[in-house]
Tab-separated table of C-alpha atoms and ligand atoms in Angstrom:
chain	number	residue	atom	x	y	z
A	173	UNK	CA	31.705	-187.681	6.412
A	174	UNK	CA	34.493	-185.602	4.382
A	175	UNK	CA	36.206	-184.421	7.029
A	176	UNK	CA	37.030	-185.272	10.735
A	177	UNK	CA	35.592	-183.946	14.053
A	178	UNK	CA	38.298	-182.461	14.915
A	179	UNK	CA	38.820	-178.375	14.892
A	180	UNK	CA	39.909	-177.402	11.526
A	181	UNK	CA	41.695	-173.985	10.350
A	182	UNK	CA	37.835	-172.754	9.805
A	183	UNK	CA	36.158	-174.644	11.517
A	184	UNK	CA	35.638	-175.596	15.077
A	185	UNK	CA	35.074	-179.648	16.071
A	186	UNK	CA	32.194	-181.335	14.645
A	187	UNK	CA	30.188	-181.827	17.923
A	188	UNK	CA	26.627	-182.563	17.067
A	189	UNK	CA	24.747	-185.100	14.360
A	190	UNK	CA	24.129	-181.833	12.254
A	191	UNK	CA	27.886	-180.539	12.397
A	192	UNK	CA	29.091	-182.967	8.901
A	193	UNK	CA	25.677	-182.126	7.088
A	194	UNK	CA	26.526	-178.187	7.156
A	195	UNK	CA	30.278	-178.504	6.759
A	196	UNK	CA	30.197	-181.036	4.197
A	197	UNK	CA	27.859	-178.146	2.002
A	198	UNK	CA	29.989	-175.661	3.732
A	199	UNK	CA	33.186	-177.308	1.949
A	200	UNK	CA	31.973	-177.993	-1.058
A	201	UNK	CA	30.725	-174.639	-2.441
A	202	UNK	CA	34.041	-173.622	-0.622
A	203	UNK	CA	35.404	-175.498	-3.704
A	204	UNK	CA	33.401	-174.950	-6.070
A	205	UNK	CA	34.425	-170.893	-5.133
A	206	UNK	CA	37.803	-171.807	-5.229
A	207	UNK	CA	37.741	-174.049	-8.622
A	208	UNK	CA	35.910	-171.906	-10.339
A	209	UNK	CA	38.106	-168.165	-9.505
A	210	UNK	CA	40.869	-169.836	-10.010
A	211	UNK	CA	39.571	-171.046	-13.876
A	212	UNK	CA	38.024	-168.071	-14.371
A	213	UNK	CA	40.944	-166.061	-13.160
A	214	UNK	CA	43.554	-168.155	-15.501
A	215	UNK	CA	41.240	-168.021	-18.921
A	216	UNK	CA	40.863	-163.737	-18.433
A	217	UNK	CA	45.032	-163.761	-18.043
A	218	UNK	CA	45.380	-166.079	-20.581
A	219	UNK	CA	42.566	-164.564	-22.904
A	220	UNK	CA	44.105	-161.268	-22.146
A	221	UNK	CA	47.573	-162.450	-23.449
A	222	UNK	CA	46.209	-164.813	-26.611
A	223	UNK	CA	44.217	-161.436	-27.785
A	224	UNK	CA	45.490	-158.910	-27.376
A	225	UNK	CA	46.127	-156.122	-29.665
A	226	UNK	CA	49.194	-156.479	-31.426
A	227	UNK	CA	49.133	-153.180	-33.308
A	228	UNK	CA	46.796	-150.163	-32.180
A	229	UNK	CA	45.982	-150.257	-35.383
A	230	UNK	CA	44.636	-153.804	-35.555
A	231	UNK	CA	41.123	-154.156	-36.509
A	232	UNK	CA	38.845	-155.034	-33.404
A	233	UNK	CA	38.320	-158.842	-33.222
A	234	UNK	CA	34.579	-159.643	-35.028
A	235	UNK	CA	31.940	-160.609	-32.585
A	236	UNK	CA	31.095	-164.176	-32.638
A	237	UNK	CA	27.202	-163.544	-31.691
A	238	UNK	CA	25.808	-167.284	-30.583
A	239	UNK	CA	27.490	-170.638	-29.991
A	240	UNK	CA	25.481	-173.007	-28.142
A	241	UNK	CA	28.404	-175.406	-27.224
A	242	UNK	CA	30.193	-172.471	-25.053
A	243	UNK	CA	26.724	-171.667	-23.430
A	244	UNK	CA	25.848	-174.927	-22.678
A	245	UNK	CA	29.809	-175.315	-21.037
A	246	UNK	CA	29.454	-172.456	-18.664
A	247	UNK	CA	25.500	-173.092	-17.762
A	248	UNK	CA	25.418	-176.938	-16.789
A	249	UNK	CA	28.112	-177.172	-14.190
A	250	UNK	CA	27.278	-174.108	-12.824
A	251	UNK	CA	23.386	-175.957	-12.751
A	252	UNK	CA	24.803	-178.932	-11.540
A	253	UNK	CA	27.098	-177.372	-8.174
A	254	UNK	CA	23.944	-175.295	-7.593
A	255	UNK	CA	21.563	-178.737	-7.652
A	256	UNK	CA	23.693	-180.439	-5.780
A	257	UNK	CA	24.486	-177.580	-2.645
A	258	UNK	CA	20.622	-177.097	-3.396
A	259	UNK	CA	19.818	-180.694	-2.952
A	260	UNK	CA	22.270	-181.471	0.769
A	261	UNK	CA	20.939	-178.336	1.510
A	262	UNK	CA	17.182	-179.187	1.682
A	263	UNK	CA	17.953	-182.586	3.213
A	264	UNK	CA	20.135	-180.884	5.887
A	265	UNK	CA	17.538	-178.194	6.602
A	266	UNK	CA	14.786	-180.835	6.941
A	267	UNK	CA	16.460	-182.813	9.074
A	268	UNK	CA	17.462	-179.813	11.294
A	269	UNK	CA	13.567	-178.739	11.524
A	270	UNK	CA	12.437	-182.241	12.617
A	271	UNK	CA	13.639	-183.332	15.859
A	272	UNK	CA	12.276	-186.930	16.684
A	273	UNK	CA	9.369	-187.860	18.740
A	274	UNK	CA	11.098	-189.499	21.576
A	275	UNK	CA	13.826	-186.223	22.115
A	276	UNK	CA	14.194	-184.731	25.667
A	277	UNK	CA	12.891	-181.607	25.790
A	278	UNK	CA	14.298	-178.188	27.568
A	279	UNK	CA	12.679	-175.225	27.754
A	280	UNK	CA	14.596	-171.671	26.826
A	281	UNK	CA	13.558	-168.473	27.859
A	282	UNK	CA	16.263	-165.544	26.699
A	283	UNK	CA	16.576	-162.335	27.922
A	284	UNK	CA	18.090	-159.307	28.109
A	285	UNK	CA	21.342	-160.669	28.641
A	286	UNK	CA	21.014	-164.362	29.866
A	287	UNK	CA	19.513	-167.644	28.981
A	288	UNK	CA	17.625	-169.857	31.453
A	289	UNK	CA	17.030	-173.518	30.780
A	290	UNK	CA	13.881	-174.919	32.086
A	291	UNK	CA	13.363	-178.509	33.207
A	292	UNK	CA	10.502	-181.116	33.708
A	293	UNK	CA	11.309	-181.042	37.037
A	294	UNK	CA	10.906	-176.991	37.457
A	295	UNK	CA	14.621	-176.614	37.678
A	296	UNK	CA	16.104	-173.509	36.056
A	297	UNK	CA	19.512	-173.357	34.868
A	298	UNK	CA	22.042	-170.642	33.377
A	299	UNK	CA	23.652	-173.406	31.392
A	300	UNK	CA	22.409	-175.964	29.362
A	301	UNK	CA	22.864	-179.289	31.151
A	302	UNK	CA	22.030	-182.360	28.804
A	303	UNK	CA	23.000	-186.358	28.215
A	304	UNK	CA	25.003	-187.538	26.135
A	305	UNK	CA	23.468	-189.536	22.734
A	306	UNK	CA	19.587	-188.376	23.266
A	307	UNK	CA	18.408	-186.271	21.025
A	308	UNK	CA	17.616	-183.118	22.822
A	309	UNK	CA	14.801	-180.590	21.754
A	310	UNK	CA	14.773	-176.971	22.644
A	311	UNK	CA	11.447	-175.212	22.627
A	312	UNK	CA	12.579	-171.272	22.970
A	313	UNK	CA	11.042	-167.992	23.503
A	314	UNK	CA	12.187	-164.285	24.582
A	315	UNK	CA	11.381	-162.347	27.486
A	316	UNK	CA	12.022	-159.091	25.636
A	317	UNK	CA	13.973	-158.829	22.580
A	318	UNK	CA	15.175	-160.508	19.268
A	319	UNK	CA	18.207	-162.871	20.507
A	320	UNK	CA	19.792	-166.098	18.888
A	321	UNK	CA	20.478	-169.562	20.144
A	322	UNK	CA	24.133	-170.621	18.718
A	323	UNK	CA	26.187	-173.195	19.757
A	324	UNK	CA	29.153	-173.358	16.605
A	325	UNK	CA	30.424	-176.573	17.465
A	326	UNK	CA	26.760	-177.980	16.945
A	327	UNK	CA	26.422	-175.983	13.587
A	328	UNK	CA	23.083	-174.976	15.216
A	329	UNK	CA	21.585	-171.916	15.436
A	330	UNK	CA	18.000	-170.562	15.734
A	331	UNK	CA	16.494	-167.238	16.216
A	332	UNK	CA	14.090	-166.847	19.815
A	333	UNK	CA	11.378	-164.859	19.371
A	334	UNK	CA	9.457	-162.833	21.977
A	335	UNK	CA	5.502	-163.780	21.330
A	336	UNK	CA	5.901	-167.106	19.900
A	337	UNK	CA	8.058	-170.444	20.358
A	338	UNK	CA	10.984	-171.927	18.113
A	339	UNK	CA	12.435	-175.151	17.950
A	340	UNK	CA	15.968	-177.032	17.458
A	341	UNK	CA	17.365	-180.048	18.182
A	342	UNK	CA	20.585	-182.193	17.911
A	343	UNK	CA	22.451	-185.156	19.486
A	344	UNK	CA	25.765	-185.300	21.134
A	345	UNK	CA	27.652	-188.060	21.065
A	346	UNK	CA	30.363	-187.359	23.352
A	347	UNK	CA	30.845	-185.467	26.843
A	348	UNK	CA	32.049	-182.463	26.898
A	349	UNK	CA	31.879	-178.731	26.835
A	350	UNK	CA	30.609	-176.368	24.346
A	351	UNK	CA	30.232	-172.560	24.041
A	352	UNK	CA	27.049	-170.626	23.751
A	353	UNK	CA	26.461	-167.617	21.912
A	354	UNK	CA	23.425	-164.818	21.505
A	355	UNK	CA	24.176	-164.697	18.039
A	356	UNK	CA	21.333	-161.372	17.054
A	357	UNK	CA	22.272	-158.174	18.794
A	358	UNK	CA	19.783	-157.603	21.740
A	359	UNK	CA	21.670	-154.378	23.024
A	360	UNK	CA	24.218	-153.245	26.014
A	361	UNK	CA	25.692	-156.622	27.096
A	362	UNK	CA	24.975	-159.048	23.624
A	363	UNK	CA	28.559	-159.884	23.347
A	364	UNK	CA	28.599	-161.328	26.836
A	365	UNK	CA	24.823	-163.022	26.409
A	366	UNK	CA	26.736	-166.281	27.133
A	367	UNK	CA	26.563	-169.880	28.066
A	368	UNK	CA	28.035	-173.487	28.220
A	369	UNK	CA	26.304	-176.640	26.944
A	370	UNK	CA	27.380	-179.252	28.875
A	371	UNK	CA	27.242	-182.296	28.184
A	372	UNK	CA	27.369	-185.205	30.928
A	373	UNK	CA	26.911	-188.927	29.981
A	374	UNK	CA	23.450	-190.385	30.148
A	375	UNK	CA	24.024	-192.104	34.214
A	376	UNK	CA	25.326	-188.240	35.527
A	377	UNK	CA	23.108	-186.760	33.349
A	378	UNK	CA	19.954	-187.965	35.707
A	379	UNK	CA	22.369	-187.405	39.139
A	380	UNK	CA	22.583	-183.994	37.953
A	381	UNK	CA	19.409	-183.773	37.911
A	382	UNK	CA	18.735	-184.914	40.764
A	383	UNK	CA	20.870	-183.126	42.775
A	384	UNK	CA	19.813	-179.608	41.648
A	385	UNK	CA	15.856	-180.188	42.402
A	386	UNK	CA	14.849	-178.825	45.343
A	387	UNK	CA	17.710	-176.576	46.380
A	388	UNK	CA	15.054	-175.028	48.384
A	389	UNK	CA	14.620	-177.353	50.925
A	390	UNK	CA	18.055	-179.021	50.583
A	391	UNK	CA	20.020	-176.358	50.818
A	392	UNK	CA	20.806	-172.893	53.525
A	393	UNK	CA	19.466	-170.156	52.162
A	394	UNK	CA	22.540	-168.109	50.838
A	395	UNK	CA	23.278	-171.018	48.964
A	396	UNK	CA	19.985	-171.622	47.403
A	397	UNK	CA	20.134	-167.587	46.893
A	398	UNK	CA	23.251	-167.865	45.480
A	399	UNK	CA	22.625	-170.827	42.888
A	400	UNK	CA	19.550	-169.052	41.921
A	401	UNK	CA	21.333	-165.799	41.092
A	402	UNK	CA	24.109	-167.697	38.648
A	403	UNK	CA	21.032	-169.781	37.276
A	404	UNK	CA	19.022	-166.564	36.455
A	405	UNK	CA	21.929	-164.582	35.023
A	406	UNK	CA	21.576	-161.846	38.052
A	407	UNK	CA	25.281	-161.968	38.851
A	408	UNK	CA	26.370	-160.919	34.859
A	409	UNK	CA	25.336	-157.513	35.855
A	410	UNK	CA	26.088	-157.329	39.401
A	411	UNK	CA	28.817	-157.995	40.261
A	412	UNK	CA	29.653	-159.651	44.155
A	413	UNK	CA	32.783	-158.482	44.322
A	414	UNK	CA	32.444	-154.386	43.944
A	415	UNK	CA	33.437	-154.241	39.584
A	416	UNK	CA	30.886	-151.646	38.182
A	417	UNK	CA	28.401	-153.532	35.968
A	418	UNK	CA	25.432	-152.855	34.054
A	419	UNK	CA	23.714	-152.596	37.375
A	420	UNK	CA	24.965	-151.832	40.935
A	421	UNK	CA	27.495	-153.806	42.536
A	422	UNK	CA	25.910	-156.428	45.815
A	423	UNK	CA	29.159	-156.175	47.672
A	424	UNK	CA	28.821	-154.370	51.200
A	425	UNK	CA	25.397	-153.247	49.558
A	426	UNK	CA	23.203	-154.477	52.314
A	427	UNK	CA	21.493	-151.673	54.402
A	428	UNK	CA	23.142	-148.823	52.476
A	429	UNK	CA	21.597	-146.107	51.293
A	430	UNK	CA	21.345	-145.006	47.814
A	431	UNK	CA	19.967	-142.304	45.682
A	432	UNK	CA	17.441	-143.082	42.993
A	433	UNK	CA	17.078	-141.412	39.168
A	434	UNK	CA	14.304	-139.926	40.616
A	435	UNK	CA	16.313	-138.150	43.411
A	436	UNK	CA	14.767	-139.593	46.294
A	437	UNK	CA	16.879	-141.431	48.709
A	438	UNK	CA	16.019	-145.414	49.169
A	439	UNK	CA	17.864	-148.143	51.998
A	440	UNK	CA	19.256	-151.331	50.672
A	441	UNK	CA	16.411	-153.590	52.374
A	442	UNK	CA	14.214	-156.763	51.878
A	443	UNK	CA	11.263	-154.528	50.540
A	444	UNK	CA	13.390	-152.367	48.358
A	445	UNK	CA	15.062	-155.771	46.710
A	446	UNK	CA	11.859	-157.249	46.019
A	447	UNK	CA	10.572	-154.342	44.582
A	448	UNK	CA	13.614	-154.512	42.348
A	449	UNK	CA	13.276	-158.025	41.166
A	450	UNK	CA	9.551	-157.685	40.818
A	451	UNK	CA	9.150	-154.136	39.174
A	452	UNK	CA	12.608	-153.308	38.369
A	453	UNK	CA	12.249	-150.061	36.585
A	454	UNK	CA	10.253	-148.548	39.864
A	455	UNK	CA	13.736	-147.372	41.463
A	456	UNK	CA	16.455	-147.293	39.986
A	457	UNK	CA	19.589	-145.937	41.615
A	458	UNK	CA	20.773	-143.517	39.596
A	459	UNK	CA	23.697	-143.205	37.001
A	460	UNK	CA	22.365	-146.729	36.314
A	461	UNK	CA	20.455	-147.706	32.968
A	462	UNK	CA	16.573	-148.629	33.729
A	463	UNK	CA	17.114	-152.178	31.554
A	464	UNK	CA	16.700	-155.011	33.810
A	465	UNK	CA	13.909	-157.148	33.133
A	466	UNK	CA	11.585	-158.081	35.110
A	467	UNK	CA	11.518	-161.659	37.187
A	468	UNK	CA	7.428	-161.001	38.074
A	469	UNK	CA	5.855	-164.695	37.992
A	470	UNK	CA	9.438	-166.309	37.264
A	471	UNK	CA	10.369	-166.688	40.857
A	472	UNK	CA	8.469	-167.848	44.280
A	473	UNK	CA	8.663	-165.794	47.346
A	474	UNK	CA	11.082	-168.360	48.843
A	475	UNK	CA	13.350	-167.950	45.995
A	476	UNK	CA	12.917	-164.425	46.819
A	477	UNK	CA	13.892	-165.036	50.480
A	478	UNK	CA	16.829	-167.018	49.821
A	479	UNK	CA	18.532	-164.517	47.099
A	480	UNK	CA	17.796	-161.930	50.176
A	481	UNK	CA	19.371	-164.452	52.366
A	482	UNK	CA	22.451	-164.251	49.879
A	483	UNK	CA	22.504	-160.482	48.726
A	484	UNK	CA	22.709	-159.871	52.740
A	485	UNK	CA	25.536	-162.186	53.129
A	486	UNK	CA	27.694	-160.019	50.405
A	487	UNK	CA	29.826	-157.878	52.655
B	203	CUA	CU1	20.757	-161.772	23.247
B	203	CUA	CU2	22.292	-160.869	21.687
């Protein structure tokens, strides 16, 4: 490694196994920029000086039309920078596309505008919850749109694709924190399609697990409501606490009354919530923007109940 892990001036901390590959690449054709504008920059000055016209009347210099020598100069280490990025680039890239057999594997699903993390135990998170030093594999898709996995302290990013399934991987050596980013536009709330990786040692790794299974039957329901709401990336565009969002606002909502796009007049009730998670662009209250998606198949009748449970509890 050329550099250290910690944050540089362009670059954050070198979190994952793939963070020295890219910089190291990064940094050298960095260089190789800087090397070769500043040599370029200092012969055109100094060629500019050495020739130029004395007189106006000076006889334009004769063209000297072939010298292999000065092509040869220019073309090699120009070959040479380009074999070598060319060369830690391929390596790099292959390692990046081939995450080893014995990696723990999440499941992503993005949407318009949150990620959820799927585990072998049917938990669903709204952040991505892994051990430290196991290679972890991400197998993502999208609900809806075009977004983009990107985590910059891993150096890793990966387009997910509605209709078919991407990969990437990486190792973390040490606990911690790390930001995640929807890195493709996907519309109205892209810039705030966001998430944490954390990272937990190997030992709280598996408590964690552990202890979000089943919130269901471990927990009352306006909790379990309320944890699944975070998890599914409800609560980023309705708010609990009365801000105007994307969509309406929970707080005090319960039994109100509301008036639709369509003009029709609809009460705040169990039916009308389903409804809304299930077929979401059936009713929408109006002034608000028919784009949430739809949670059809994605979440059990109980999980139903219980965000109920929770959305009642808002006053
Ligand atoms: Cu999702 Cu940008």
């Amino acid at each position: 490694m050329w550099f250290t892990s910690d944050p540089t001036f362009w670059m954050p901390a070198q979190a994952s196994n793939h963070a020295a590959l890219v910089d190291n690449i990064y940094y050298f054709l960095y260089w190789a920029s800087v090397i070769s504008f500043v040599a370029c920059m200092f012969a055109g000055a100094l060629f500019v000086l050495k020739y130029r016209a004395k007189n106006i009347n000076d006889k334009a210099l004769s063209q000297v039309d072939h010298s292999t020598t000065l092509e040869l100069t220019w073309t090699l280490p120009v070959f040479a920078v380009a074999a070598v990025a060319f060369y830690f680039g391929v390596m790099g890239f292959v390692s990046m596309k081939t995450p080893p057999d014995d990696a723990y594997e999440v499941n992503v699903t993005a949407y318009k505008w949150a990620w959820a993390f799927n585990y072998a135990n049917g938990h669903t998170d709204g952040n991505l919850h892994i051990p430290a030093g196991v290679p972890v594999k991400l197998t993502m898709s999208s609900d809806d749109v075009l977004h983009s996995f990107y985590v910059p302290a891993f150096r890793v990013k990966q387009d997910v694709v509605p209709g078919r399934y991407t990969q990437a991987w990486f190792e973390v050596t040490e606990p911690g924190e790390y930001q995640i980013f929807c890195t493709e536009y996907c519309g109205t709330k892209h810039s705030e399609m966001l998430a944490k990786v954390i990272v937990h040692t190997e030992d709280d790794f598996k408590k964690w697990l552990d202890s979000v299974g089943n919130i269901l039957d471990r927990l009352p329901p306006e909790e379990a409501g309320k944890m699944l709401m975070t998890q599914r990336g409800c609560l980023a565009c309705h708010s609990i606490d009365g801000a105007k969002g994307v969509g309406p606002t929970f707080k005090g909502s319960w039994g109100t009354t509301r008036k639709l796009a369509d003009g029709s007049d609809q009460v705040m009730d169990e039916n009308y919530v389903r409804q809304s998670i299930m077929e979401p662009q059936s009713q929408i209250v109006a002034g608000f923007p028919p784009v949430m998606p739809t949670f059809k198949g994605k979440l059990e009748d109980r999980e139903i109940t219980a965000i109920i449970a929770f959305i009642k509890s808002i006053k």
